[in-house]
PDB file of C-alpha atoms in Angstrom:
ATOM      1  CA  LYS I 136     -46.649 102.184  26.699  1.00 60.00           C
ATOM      2  CA  ALA I 137     -44.413 105.105  25.910  1.00 74.00           C
ATOM      3  CA  GLY I 138     -43.528 107.626  28.503  1.00 93.00           C
ATOM      4  CA  VAL I 139     -43.461 111.251  28.111  1.00 96.00           C
ATOM      5  CA  THR I 140     -40.676 112.472  25.706  1.00 97.00           C
ATOM      6  CA  GLN I 141     -39.186 115.708  25.690  1.00 97.00           C
ATOM      7  CA  THR I 142     -36.640 117.123  23.179  1.00 97.00           C
ATOM      8  CA  PRO I 143     -34.265 118.185  23.298  1.00 97.00           C
ATOM      9  CA  ARG I 144     -32.622 116.873  26.812  1.00 96.00           C
ATOM     10  CA  TYR I 145     -30.098 119.832  26.986  1.00 97.00           C
ATOM     11  CA  LEU I 146     -29.894 123.041  25.228  1.00 97.00           C
ATOM     12  CA  ILE I 147     -27.358 126.156  25.624  1.00 98.00           C
ATOM     13  CA  LYS I 148     -28.672 129.532  24.244  1.00 98.00           C
ATOM     14  CA  THR I 149     -27.253 133.060  24.440  1.00 98.00           C
ATOM     15  CA  ARG I 150     -29.056 135.942  26.086  1.00 98.00           C
ATOM     16  CA  GLY I 151     -31.619 137.496  23.879  1.00 98.00           C
ATOM     17  CA  GLN I 152     -32.332 134.609  21.800  1.00 98.00           C
ATOM     18  CA  GLN I 153     -35.572 132.467  21.690  1.00 98.00           C
ATOM     19  CA  VAL I 154     -35.941 128.768  22.342  1.00 98.00           C
ATOM     20  CA  THR I 155     -38.816 126.060  21.527  1.00 98.00           C
ATOM     21  CA  LEU I 156     -38.923 122.974  23.506  1.00 98.00           C
ATOM     22  CA  SER I 157     -41.253 119.992  22.797  1.00 98.00           C
ATOM     23  CA  CYS I 158     -43.231 117.600  24.704  1.00 98.00           C
ATOM     24  CA  SER I 159     -45.019 114.174  23.428  1.00 97.00           C
ATOM     25  CA  PRO I 160     -47.364 113.153  26.023  1.00 96.00           C
ATOM     26  CA  ILE I 161     -48.619 109.497  26.870  1.00 95.00           C
ATOM     27  CA  SER I 162     -50.890 108.081  24.240  1.00 94.00           C
ATOM     28  CA  GLY I 163     -54.573 109.010  24.906  1.00 91.00           C
ATOM     29  CA  HIS I 164     -53.527 111.759  27.379  1.00 91.00           C
ATOM     30  CA  ARG I 165     -55.024 115.139  26.488  1.00 92.00           C
ATOM     31  CA  SER I 166     -53.602 117.429  29.166  1.00 91.00           C
ATOM     32  CA  VAL I 167     -50.080 118.786  29.109  1.00 94.00           C
ATOM     33  CA  SER I 168     -48.646 120.748  31.640  1.00 94.00           C
ATOM     34  CA  TRP I 169     -45.371 122.424  31.898  1.00 97.00           C
ATOM     35  CA  TYR I 170     -42.970 123.526  34.916  1.00 97.00           C
ATOM     36  CA  GLN I 171     -39.854 125.312  35.486  1.00 97.00           C
ATOM     37  CA  GLN I 172     -37.592 124.037  37.987  1.00 96.00           C
ATOM     38  CA  THR I 173     -34.795 125.825  39.833  1.00 94.00           C
ATOM     39  CA  PRO I 174     -32.811 125.153  42.886  1.00 89.00           C
ATOM     40  CA  GLY I 175     -34.202 128.176  44.530  1.00 88.00           C
ATOM     41  CA  GLN I 176     -37.588 128.139  43.621  1.00 90.00           C
ATOM     42  CA  GLY I 177     -38.433 124.563  43.028  1.00 92.00           C
ATOM     43  CA  LEU I 178     -41.269 123.503  40.381  1.00 94.00           C
ATOM     44  CA  GLN I 179     -42.986 126.461  39.235  1.00 95.00           C
ATOM     45  CA  PHE I 180     -46.262 125.990  37.328  1.00 93.00           C
ATOM     46  CA  LEU I 181     -46.418 127.703  33.783  1.00 96.00           C
ATOM     47  CA  PHE I 182     -49.274 126.410  32.079  1.00 93.00           C
ATOM     48  CA  GLU I 183     -51.690 123.680  31.100  1.00 93.00           C
ATOM     49  CA  TYR I 184     -53.202 122.846  27.889  1.00 94.00           C
ATOM     50  CA  PHE I 185     -56.051 120.491  27.149  1.00 91.00           C
ATOM     51  CA  SER I 186     -57.488 119.723  23.517  1.00 90.00           C
ATOM     52  CA  GLU I 187     -55.369 122.447  22.276  1.00 93.00           C
ATOM     53  CA  THR I 188     -56.536 125.256  24.736  1.00 93.00           C
ATOM     54  CA  GLN I 189     -54.682 126.799  27.373  1.00 94.00           C
ATOM     55  CA  ARG I 190     -56.612 125.706  30.534  1.00 89.00           C
ATOM     56  CA  ASN I 191     -54.518 127.228  33.329  1.00 88.00           C
ATOM     57  CA  LYS I 192     -51.562 129.527  33.480  1.00 91.00           C
ATOM     58  CA  GLY I 193     -48.897 130.576  36.132  1.00 92.00           C
ATOM     59  CA  ASN I 194     -47.438 133.814  37.182  1.00 93.00           C
ATOM     60  CA  PHE I 195     -44.713 133.826  34.371  1.00 96.00           C
ATOM     61  CA  PRO I 196     -44.233 136.831  31.969  1.00 97.00           C
ATOM     62  CA  GLY I 197     -45.546 136.890  28.575  1.00 96.00           C
ATOM     63  CA  ARG I 198     -41.976 135.851  27.053  1.00 98.00           C
ATOM     64  CA  PHE I 199     -43.140 132.233  28.136  1.00 98.00           C
ATOM     65  CA  SER I 200     -45.774 130.896  25.723  1.00 97.00           C
ATOM     66  CA  GLY I 201     -46.842 127.702  24.607  1.00 97.00           C
ATOM     67  CA  ARG I 202     -49.360 125.605  22.336  1.00 97.00           C
ATOM     68  CA  GLN I 203     -50.750 122.090  21.739  1.00 97.00           C
ATOM     69  CA  PHE I 204     -51.356 120.462  18.666  1.00 97.00           C
ATOM     70  CA  SER I 205     -54.403 118.212  17.580  1.00 95.00           C
ATOM     71  CA  ASN I 206     -52.172 115.061  18.376  1.00 94.00           C
ATOM     72  CA  SER I 207     -51.588 116.470  21.763  1.00 94.00           C
ATOM     73  CA  ARG I 208     -48.049 117.068  21.471  1.00 97.00           C
ATOM     74  CA  SER I 209     -47.095 120.449  22.961  1.00 98.00           C
ATOM     75  CA  GLU I 210     -44.399 123.108  22.738  1.00 98.00           C
ATOM     76  CA  MET I 211     -43.213 125.722  24.622  1.00 98.00           C
ATOM     77  CA  ASN I 212     -41.405 128.968  23.672  1.00 98.00           C
ATOM     78  CA  VAL I 213     -39.566 131.351  25.478  1.00 98.00           C
ATOM     79  CA  SER I 214     -38.319 134.696  23.692  1.00 97.00           C
ATOM     80  CA  THR I 215     -35.680 137.199  24.613  1.00 97.00           C
ATOM     81  CA  LEU I 216     -33.896 134.563  26.961  1.00 98.00           C
ATOM     82  CA  GLU I 217     -32.405 135.896  30.329  1.00 98.00           C
ATOM     83  CA  LEU I 218     -29.933 134.367  32.306  1.00 97.00           C
ATOM     84  CA  GLY I 219     -32.503 133.703  34.966  1.00 96.00           C
ATOM     85  CA  ASP I 220     -34.284 131.469  32.596  1.00 98.00           C
ATOM     86  CA  SER I 221     -31.818 128.743  33.013  1.00 97.00           C
ATOM     87  CA  ALA I 222     -33.635 125.757  34.528  1.00 97.00           C
ATOM     88  CA  LEU I 223     -35.003 122.509  33.925  1.00 97.00           C
ATOM     89  CA  TYR I 224     -38.080 122.567  32.122  1.00 98.00           C
ATOM     90  CA  LEU I 225     -40.380 119.741  32.887  1.00 97.00           C
ATOM     91  CA  CYS I 226     -43.388 118.514  30.981  1.00 97.00           C
ATOM     92  CA  ALA I 227     -46.195 116.261  32.636  1.00 95.00           C
ATOM     93  CA  SER I 228     -48.952 114.522  31.042  1.00 93.00           C
ATOM     94  CA  SER I 229     -52.415 113.183  32.268  1.00 90.00           C
ATOM     95  CA  PRO I 230     -55.707 112.146  30.922  1.00 85.00           C
ATOM     96  CA  GLY I 231     -57.004 115.361  31.787  1.00 73.00           C
ATOM     97  CA  GLN I 232     -60.498 114.575  32.416  1.00 69.00           C
ATOM     98  CA  GLY I 233     -61.277 116.756  35.747  1.00 62.00           C
ATOM     99  CA  LEU I 234     -60.270 114.005  38.196  1.00 62.00           C
ATOM    100  CA  MET I 235     -58.559 115.812  40.889  1.00 62.00           C
ATOM    101  CA  ASN I 236     -56.592 112.751  42.106  1.00 69.00           C
ATOM    102  CA  THR I 237     -54.838 112.209  38.757  1.00 81.00           C
ATOM    103  CA  GLU I 238     -51.466 111.130  38.527  1.00 86.00           C
ATOM    104  CA  ALA I 239     -49.072 113.608  36.327  1.00 89.00           C
ATOM    105  CA  PHE I 240     -46.564 111.535  34.463  1.00 93.00           C
ATOM    106  CA  PHE I 241     -43.397 113.505  33.942  1.00 95.00           C
ATOM    107  CA  GLY I 242     -40.715 113.599  31.034  1.00 96.00           C
ATOM    108  CA  GLN I 243     -36.970 113.792  31.852  1.00 96.00           C
ATOM    109  CA  GLY I 244     -37.123 117.346  31.030  1.00 97.00           C
ATOM    110  CA  THR I 245     -35.067 119.947  29.037  1.00 97.00           C
ATOM    111  CA  ARG I 246     -32.126 121.498  30.806  1.00 97.00           C
ATOM    112  CA  LEU I 247     -31.707 125.021  29.414  1.00 98.00           C
ATOM    113  CA  THR I 248     -28.632 126.951  30.112  1.00 98.00           C
ATOM    114  CA  VAL I 249     -28.472 130.576  29.036  1.00 98.00           C
ATOM    115  CA  VAL I 250     -25.206 132.033  28.649  1.00 97.00           C
TER     116      VAL I 250
ATOM    117  CA  THR T  90     -45.976 132.836  48.750  1.00 58.00           C
ATOM    118  CA  GLN T  91     -45.479 129.252  48.334  1.00 68.00           C
ATOM    119  CA  LEU T  92     -48.885 127.377  48.705  1.00 87.00           C
ATOM    120  CA  LEU T  93     -47.397 124.398  49.885  1.00 94.00           C
ATOM    121  CA  GLU T  94     -44.585 124.397  52.507  1.00 96.00           C
ATOM    122  CA  GLN T  95     -42.205 121.622  52.846  1.00 97.00           C
ATOM    123  CA  SER T  96     -39.659 120.925  55.692  1.00 97.00           C
ATOM    124  CA  PRO T  97     -37.082 120.555  56.158  1.00 97.00           C
ATOM    125  CA  GLN T  98     -35.471 121.456  52.842  1.00 96.00           C
ATOM    126  CA  PHE T  99     -32.214 119.252  53.370  1.00 97.00           C
ATOM    127  CA  LEU T 100     -31.782 116.062  55.298  1.00 97.00           C
ATOM    128  CA  SER T 101     -28.700 113.932  55.466  1.00 98.00           C
ATOM    129  CA  ILE T 102     -29.125 110.850  57.475  1.00 97.00           C
ATOM    130  CA  GLN T 103     -27.280 107.313  58.064  1.00 98.00           C
ATOM    131  CA  GLU T 104     -28.575 104.017  56.689  1.00 98.00           C
ATOM    132  CA  GLY T 105     -30.995 102.567  59.042  1.00 98.00           C
ATOM    133  CA  GLU T 106     -32.172 105.854  60.962  1.00 98.00           C
ATOM    134  CA  ASN T 107     -36.061 106.881  60.576  1.00 98.00           C
ATOM    135  CA  LEU T 108     -37.125 110.422  59.351  1.00 98.00           C
ATOM    136  CA  THR T 109     -40.238 112.403  58.894  1.00 98.00           C
ATOM    137  CA  VAL T 110     -40.640 115.169  56.228  1.00 98.00           C
ATOM    138  CA  TYR T 111     -43.539 117.684  56.356  1.00 98.00           C
ATOM    139  CA  CYS T 112     -45.859 119.385  53.788  1.00 97.00           C
ATOM    140  CA  ASN T 113     -48.030 122.167  55.059  1.00 96.00           C
ATOM    141  CA  SER T 114     -50.486 124.622  53.785  1.00 94.00           C
ATOM    142  CA  SER T 115     -52.964 127.137  55.139  1.00 92.00           C
ATOM    143  CA  SER T 116     -55.272 126.142  52.206  1.00 90.00           C
ATOM    144  CA  VAL T 117     -57.618 122.933  52.147  1.00 89.00           C
ATOM    145  CA  PHE T 118     -56.809 120.386  49.420  1.00 89.00           C
ATOM    146  CA  SER T 119     -59.124 117.795  48.189  1.00 85.00           C
ATOM    147  CA  SER T 120     -55.983 115.589  47.850  1.00 88.00           C
ATOM    148  CA  LEU T 121     -52.400 115.784  48.091  1.00 93.00           C
ATOM    149  CA  GLN T 122     -49.864 113.687  46.116  1.00 95.00           C
ATOM    150  CA  TRP T 123     -46.161 112.674  47.111  1.00 97.00           C
ATOM    151  CA  TYR T 124     -43.653 112.586  44.241  1.00 97.00           C
ATOM    152  CA  ARG T 125     -39.848 111.324  44.246  1.00 97.00           C
ATOM    153  CA  GLN T 126     -37.494 112.778  41.813  1.00 97.00           C
ATOM    154  CA  GLU T 127     -34.105 111.392  41.228  1.00 94.00           C
ATOM    155  CA  PRO T 128     -31.095 113.309  39.581  1.00 89.00           C
ATOM    156  CA  GLY T 129     -31.709 113.732  35.691  1.00 87.00           C
ATOM    157  CA  GLU T 130     -35.239 112.404  35.879  1.00 92.00           C
ATOM    158  CA  GLY T 131     -38.725 113.899  36.218  1.00 95.00           C
ATOM    159  CA  PRO T 132     -40.688 113.379  39.323  1.00 96.00           C
ATOM    160  CA  VAL T 133     -42.525 110.008  39.757  1.00 95.00           C
ATOM    161  CA  LEU T 134     -45.775 109.834  42.055  1.00 94.00           C
ATOM    162  CA  LEU T 135     -45.668 107.714  44.973  1.00 96.00           C
ATOM    163  CA  VAL T 136     -48.811 107.930  46.527  1.00 95.00           C
ATOM    164  CA  THR T 137     -52.195 109.980  46.446  1.00 92.00           C
ATOM    165  CA  VAL T 138     -53.820 110.772  50.069  1.00 92.00           C
ATOM    166  CA  VAL T 139     -57.471 111.764  49.673  1.00 90.00           C
ATOM    167  CA  THR T 140     -59.508 111.399  52.943  1.00 90.00           C
ATOM    168  CA  GLY T 141     -58.563 113.700  56.008  1.00 92.00           C
ATOM    169  CA  GLY T 142     -56.831 111.432  58.543  1.00 94.00           C
ATOM    170  CA  GLU T 143     -55.895 108.796  55.718  1.00 95.00           C
ATOM    171  CA  VAL T 144     -52.667 106.654  56.445  1.00 97.00           C
ATOM    172  CA  LYS T 145     -51.290 104.947  53.483  1.00 96.00           C
ATOM    173  CA  LYS T 146     -48.136 102.539  53.702  1.00 97.00           C
ATOM    174  CA  LEU T 147     -45.868 101.663  50.886  1.00 95.00           C
ATOM    175  CA  LYS T 148     -43.250  99.211  51.976  1.00 96.00           C
ATOM    176  CA  ARG T 149     -41.106 101.373  54.608  1.00 97.00           C
ATOM    177  CA  LEU T 150     -42.791 104.525  53.709  1.00 97.00           C
ATOM    178  CA  THR T 151     -46.117 105.829  55.582  1.00 98.00           C
ATOM    179  CA  PHE T 152     -47.864 108.832  54.411  1.00 97.00           C
ATOM    180  CA  GLN T 153     -50.399 110.610  56.404  1.00 97.00           C
ATOM    181  CA  PHE T 154     -53.064 113.368  55.350  1.00 95.00           C
ATOM    182  CA  GLY T 155     -54.096 115.671  58.074  1.00 95.00           C
ATOM    183  CA  ASP T 156     -57.662 115.807  59.260  1.00 94.00           C
ATOM    184  CA  ALA T 157     -58.227 119.231  58.052  1.00 93.00           C
ATOM    185  CA  ARG T 158     -56.707 118.254  54.794  1.00 91.00           C
ATOM    186  CA  LYS T 159     -54.115 121.098  55.040  1.00 93.00           C
ATOM    187  CA  ASP T 160     -50.878 118.978  55.510  1.00 95.00           C
ATOM    188  CA  SER T 161     -49.248 115.874  55.106  1.00 97.00           C
ATOM    189  CA  SER T 162     -46.267 113.815  56.312  1.00 97.00           C
ATOM    190  CA  LEU T 163     -44.046 111.246  55.013  1.00 98.00           C
ATOM    191  CA  HIS T 164     -42.196 108.887  57.371  1.00 98.00           C
ATOM    192  CA  ILE T 165     -39.490 106.619  56.260  1.00 98.00           C
ATOM    193  CA  THR T 166     -38.450 103.672  58.366  1.00 98.00           C
ATOM    194  CA  ALA T 167     -34.969 102.188  58.249  1.00 98.00           C
ATOM    195  CA  ALA T 168     -33.778 104.426  55.491  1.00 97.00           C
ATOM    196  CA  GLN T 169     -31.602 102.908  52.714  1.00 97.00           C
ATOM    197  CA  PRO T 170     -29.216 104.820  50.187  1.00 96.00           C
ATOM    198  CA  GLY T 171     -32.055 104.043  47.608  1.00 95.00           C
ATOM    199  CA  ASP T 172     -34.275 106.385  49.238  1.00 96.00           C
ATOM    200  CA  THR T 173     -31.869 109.337  48.411  1.00 97.00           C
ATOM    201  CA  GLY T 174     -33.789 111.787  46.434  1.00 97.00           C
ATOM    202  CA  LEU T 175     -35.783 114.887  46.192  1.00 98.00           C
ATOM    203  CA  TYR T 176     -39.398 114.470  47.835  1.00 98.00           C
ATOM    204  CA  LEU T 177     -42.133 116.514  46.751  1.00 98.00           C
ATOM    205  CA  CYS T 178     -45.586 117.201  47.769  1.00 97.00           C
ATOM    206  CA  ALA T 179     -48.285 118.473  45.360  1.00 95.00           C
ATOM    207  CA  GLY T 180     -51.933 119.498  45.266  1.00 91.00           C
ATOM    208  CA  TYR T 181     -54.558 120.326  42.643  1.00 83.00           C
ATOM    209  CA  GLN T 182     -55.300 124.104  43.208  1.00 75.00           C
ATOM    210  CA  GLY T 183     -58.678 125.605  43.620  1.00 70.00           C
ATOM    211  CA  GLY T 184     -60.676 122.610  41.937  1.00 68.00           C
ATOM    212  CA  SER T 185     -58.457 123.140  38.504  1.00 72.00           C
ATOM    213  CA  GLU T 186     -55.983 121.074  36.649  1.00 74.00           C
ATOM    214  CA  LYS T 187     -53.174 123.091  38.262  1.00 82.00           C
ATOM    215  CA  LEU T 188     -51.102 120.848  39.861  1.00 86.00           C
ATOM    216  CA  VAL T 189     -48.929 122.964  42.422  1.00 89.00           C
ATOM    217  CA  PHE T 190     -45.704 121.920  44.093  1.00 94.00           C
ATOM    218  CA  GLY T 191     -43.730 122.331  47.234  1.00 95.00           C
ATOM    219  CA  LYS T 192     -40.111 123.155  46.956  1.00 95.00           C
ATOM    220  CA  GLY T 193     -39.230 119.510  48.356  1.00 96.00           C
ATOM    221  CA  THR T 194     -37.017 117.992  50.836  1.00 97.00           C
ATOM    222  CA  LYS T 195     -33.658 117.088  49.568  1.00 97.00           C
ATOM    223  CA  LEU T 196     -32.928 113.541  51.342  1.00 98.00           C
ATOM    224  CA  THR T 197     -29.557 111.852  51.307  1.00 97.00           C
ATOM    225  CA  VAL T 198     -29.004 108.507  53.004  1.00 97.00           C
ATOM    226  CA  ASN T 199     -25.491 107.609  53.641  1.00 97.00           C
ATOM    227  CA  PRO T 200     -24.294 104.047  53.687  1.00 95.00           C
TER     228      PRO T 200
END
């Protein structure tokens, strides 16, 4: 079965612009989580969506937002980009049925560079 | 404050050596997971440990969950260049679907 697909793989944006990243989860998975990965901070949890509702949220400013569609595909948006937003953005999908041992399946990520 | 602390942060060893990496927390987790991430890829799950004191083996990799379920270790025997990567521990926070990660141990195994 197809894995988690993230698009685009690479993106270069200018400070002040906004960006939208896309994630298609594994078929049948209803939970999608987003992470920001940087060398200094590691993987930081952004938010998690389940059945089109944001269920969990990390400690990121309101410039970071997301949504999930009825087919479980998810997008995240970053507005007013800052240099510090340069990172690898990873999406993970899981069945989302409240099983705490559930494996998270990750996409290859979107490498965002802000110049 | 990082919920999961991993050590060491970097490790460079020769092929054939043994190594142990650690994942520690002041919080109790119902389970801990270990992932490996290679450059240009997302993390891939290696193992989930659930029971305090549990030991799981995956070929040359041995994973242990602390008795108090606050810490875990990963031991690699006779490391090979193919073991090179970023090793991450993770746990679900507070009974939610929020999976939090340590910063990882970057392992390099030199031939």
